[in-house]
mmCIF file of C-alpha atoms in Angstrom:
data_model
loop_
_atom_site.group_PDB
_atom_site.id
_atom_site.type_symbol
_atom_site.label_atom_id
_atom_site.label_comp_id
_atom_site.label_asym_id
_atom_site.label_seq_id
_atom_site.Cartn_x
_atom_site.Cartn_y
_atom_site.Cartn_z
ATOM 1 C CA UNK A 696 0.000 0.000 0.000
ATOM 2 C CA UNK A 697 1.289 3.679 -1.177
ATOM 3 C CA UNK A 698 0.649 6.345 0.615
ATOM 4 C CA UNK A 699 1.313 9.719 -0.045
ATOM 5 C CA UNK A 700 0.600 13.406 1.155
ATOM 6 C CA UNK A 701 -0.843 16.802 -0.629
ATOM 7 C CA UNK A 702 0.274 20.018 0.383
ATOM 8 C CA UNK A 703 -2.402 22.447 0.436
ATOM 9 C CA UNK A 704 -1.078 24.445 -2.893
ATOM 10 C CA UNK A 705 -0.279 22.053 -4.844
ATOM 11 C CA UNK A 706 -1.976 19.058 -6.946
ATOM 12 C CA UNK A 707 1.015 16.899 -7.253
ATOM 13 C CA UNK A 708 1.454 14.093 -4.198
ATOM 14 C CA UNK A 709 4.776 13.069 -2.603
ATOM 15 C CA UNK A 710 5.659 9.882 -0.910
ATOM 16 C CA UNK A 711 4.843 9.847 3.046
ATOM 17 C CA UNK A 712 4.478 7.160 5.260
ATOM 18 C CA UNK A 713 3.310 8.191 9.436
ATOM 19 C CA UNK A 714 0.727 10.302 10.529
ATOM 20 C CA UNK A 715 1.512 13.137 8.850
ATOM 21 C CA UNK A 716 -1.407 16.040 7.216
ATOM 22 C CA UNK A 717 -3.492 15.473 4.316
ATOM 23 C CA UNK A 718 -2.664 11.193 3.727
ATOM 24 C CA UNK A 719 -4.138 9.712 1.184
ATOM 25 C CA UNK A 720 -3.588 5.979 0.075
ATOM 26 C CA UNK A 721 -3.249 4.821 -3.578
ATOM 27 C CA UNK A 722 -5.758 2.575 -4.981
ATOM 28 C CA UNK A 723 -4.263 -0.224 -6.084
ATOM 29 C CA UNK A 724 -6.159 0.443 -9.488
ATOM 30 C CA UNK A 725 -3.571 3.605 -10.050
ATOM 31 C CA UNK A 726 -0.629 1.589 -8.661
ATOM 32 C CA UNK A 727 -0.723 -0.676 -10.961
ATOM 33 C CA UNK A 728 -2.034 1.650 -14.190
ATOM 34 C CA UNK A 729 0.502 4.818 -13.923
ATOM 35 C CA UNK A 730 4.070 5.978 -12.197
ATOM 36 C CA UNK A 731 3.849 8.177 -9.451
ATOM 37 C CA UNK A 732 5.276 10.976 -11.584
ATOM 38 C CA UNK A 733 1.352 11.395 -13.089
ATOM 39 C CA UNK A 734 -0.146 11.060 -9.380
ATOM 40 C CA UNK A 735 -2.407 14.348 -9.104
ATOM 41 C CA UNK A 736 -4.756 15.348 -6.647
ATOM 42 C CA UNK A 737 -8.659 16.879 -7.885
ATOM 43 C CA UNK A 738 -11.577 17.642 -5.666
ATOM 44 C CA UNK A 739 -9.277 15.605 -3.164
ATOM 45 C CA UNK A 740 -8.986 12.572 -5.001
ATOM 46 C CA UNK A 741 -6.164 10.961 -6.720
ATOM 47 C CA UNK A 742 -6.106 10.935 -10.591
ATOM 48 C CA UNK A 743 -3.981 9.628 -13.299
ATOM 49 C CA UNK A 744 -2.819 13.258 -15.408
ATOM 50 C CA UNK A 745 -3.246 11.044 -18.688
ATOM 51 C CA UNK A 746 -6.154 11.223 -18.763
ATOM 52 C CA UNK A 747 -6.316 15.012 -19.061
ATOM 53 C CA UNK A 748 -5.521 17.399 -21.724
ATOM 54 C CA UNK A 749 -5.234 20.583 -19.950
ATOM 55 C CA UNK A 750 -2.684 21.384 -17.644
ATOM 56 C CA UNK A 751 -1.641 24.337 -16.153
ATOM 57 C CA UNK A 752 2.439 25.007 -16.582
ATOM 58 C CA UNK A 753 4.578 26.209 -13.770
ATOM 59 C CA UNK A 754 7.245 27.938 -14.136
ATOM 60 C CA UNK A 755 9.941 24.833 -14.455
ATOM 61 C CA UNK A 756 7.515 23.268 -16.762
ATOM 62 C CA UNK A 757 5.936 20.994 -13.909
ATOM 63 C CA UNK A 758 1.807 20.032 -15.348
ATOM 64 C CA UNK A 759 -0.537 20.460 -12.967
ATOM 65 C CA UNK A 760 -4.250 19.581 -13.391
ATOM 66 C CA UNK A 761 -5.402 22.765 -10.908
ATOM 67 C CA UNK A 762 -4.176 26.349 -11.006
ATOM 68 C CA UNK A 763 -2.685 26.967 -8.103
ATOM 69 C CA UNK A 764 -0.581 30.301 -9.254
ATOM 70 C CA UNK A 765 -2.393 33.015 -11.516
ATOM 71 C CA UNK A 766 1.487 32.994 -13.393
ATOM 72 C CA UNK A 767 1.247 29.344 -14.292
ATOM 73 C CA UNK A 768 0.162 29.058 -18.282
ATOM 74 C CA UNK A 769 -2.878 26.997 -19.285
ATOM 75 C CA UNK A 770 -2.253 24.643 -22.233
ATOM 76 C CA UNK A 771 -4.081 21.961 -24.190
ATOM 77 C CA UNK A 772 -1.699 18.863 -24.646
ATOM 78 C CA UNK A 773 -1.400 15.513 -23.536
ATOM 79 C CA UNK A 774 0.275 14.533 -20.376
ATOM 80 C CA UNK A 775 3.209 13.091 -22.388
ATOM 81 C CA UNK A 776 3.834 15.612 -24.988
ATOM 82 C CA UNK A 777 7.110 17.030 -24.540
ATOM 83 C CA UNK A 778 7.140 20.779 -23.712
ATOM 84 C CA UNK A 779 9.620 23.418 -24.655
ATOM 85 C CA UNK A 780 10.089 27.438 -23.084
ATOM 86 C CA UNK A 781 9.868 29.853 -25.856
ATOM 87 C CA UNK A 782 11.033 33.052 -24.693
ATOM 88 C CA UNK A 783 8.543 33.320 -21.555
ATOM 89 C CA UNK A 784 5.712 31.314 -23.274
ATOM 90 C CA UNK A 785 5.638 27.267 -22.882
ATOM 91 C CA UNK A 786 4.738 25.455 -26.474
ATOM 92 C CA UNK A 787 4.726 21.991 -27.761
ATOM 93 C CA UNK A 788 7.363 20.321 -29.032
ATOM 94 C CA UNK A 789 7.643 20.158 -32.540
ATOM 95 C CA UNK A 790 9.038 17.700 -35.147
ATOM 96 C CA UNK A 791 11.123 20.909 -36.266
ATOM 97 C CA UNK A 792 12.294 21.397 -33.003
ATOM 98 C CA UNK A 793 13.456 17.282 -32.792
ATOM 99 C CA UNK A 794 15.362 18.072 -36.398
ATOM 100 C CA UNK A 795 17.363 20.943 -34.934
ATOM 101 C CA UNK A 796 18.393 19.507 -31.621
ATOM 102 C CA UNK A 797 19.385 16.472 -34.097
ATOM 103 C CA UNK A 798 20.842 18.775 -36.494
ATOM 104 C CA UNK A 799 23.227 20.534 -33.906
ATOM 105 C CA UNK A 800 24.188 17.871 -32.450
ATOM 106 C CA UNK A 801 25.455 16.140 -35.474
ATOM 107 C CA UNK A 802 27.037 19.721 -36.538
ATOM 108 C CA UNK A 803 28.472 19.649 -32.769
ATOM 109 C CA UNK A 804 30.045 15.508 -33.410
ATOM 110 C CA UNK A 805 31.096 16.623 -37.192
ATOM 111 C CA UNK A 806 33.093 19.910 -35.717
ATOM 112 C CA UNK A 807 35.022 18.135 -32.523
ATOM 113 C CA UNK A 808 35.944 15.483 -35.433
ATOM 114 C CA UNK A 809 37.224 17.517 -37.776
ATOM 115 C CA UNK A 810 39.080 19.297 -34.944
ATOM 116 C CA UNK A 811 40.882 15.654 -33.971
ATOM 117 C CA UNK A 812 41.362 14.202 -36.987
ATOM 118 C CA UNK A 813 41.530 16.629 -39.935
ATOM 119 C CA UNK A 814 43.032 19.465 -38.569
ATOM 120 C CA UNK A 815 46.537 17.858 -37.490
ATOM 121 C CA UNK A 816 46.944 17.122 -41.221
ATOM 122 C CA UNK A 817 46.023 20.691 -42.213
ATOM 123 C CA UNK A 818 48.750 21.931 -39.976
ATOM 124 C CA UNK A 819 51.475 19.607 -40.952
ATOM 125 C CA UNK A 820 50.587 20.432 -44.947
ATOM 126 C CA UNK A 821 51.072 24.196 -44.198
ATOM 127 C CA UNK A 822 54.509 23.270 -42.566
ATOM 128 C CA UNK A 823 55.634 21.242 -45.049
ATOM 129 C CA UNK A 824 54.367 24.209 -47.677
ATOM 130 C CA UNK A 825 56.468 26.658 -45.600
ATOM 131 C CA UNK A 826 59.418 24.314 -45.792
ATOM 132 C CA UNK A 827 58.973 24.243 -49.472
ATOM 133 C CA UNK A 828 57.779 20.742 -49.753
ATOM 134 C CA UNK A 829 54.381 20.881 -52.576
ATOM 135 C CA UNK A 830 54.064 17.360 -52.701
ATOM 136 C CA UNK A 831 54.620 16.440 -49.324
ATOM 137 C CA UNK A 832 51.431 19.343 -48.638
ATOM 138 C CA UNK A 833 49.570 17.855 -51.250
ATOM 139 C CA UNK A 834 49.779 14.590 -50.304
ATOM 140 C CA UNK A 835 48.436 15.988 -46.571
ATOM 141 C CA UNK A 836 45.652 18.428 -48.247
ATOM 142 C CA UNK A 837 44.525 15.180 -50.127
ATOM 143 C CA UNK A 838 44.469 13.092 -46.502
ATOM 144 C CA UNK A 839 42.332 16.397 -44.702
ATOM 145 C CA UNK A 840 40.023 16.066 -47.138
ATOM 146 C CA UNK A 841 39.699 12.693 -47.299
ATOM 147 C CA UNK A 842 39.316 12.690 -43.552
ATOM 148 C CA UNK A 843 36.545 15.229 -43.886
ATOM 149 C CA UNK A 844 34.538 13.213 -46.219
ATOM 150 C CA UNK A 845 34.800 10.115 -43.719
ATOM 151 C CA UNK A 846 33.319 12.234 -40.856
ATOM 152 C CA UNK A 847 30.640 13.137 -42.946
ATOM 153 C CA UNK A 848 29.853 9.813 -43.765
ATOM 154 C CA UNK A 849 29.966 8.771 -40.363
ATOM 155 C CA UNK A 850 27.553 11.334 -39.302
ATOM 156 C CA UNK A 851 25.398 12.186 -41.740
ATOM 157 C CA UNK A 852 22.703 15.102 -41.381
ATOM 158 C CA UNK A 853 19.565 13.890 -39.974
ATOM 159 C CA UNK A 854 15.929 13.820 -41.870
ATOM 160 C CA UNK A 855 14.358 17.225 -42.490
ATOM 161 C CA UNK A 856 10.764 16.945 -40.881
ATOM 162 C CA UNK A 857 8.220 17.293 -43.612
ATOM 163 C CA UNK A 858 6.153 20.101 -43.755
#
């Protein structure tokens, strides 16, 4: 048996155990159906969040099933959906949004590559070129760039989302 407690301003349970203020005891039926995570508290009851589709956003992007704070931004979404800050406004996330934070990071593995592997042979060609040695720099120009094209092989850019 779970138990947990409500604080008075808030909709979202934590874990108690004793005699401590406002108990209530999980049903097994939510024990078993959801994570404690989507545990929320209406009209004194315990409810599963999933099955709601408007929540009320805090400021650290917690969803809550009851305004408790007049700042807190109503939204229509599922309890799942994945929620990004905008500036000072929370929105959905997108399938754009995925594609960039794929985007950059495969920009972000391409650059610290190029960095290890491509750019030690860009600075030994320019020696050798200052030393007077063409083929020797060619040779290590040909190797960068061959380099280059393997990293961007091994990471190729991701799928644009279509539109």
């Amino acid at each position: 048996m779970i138990t947990v407690q409500v604080q008075s301003d808030s909709d979202i349970p934590n874990l108690a155990s004793g005699s401590m203020p406002n108990l209530l005891t999980v049903p097994d039926s939510l024990t078993n159906a959801l994570s404690l995570d989507r545990l929320r508290v209406v009209d004194g009851a315990l409810v599963d969040a999933a099955d709601y589709s408007r929540f009320y956003i805090d400021a650290v992007g917690v969803k809550h099933i009851e305004q408790h704070d007049e700042t807190w931004q109503e939204i229509e979404c599922g309890y799942s959906d994945v929620l990004i800050k905008d500036g000072s406004a929370w929105r959905l996330k997108t399938e754009k949004d995925v594609y960039q934070e794929q985007y950059k990071a495969v920009d972000d593995k391409r650059q610290s590559e190029y960095t290890q592997r491509v750019r030690p042979y860009l600075e030994e060609a320019e020696i050798k070129k200052h030393m007077g040695d063409q083929s020797e720099y060619t040779r290590l120009m040909d190797l960068a760039v061959q380099e280059r094209e393997t990293i961007q092989t091994e990471n190729p850019w991701p799928e644009p989302p279509t539109e």
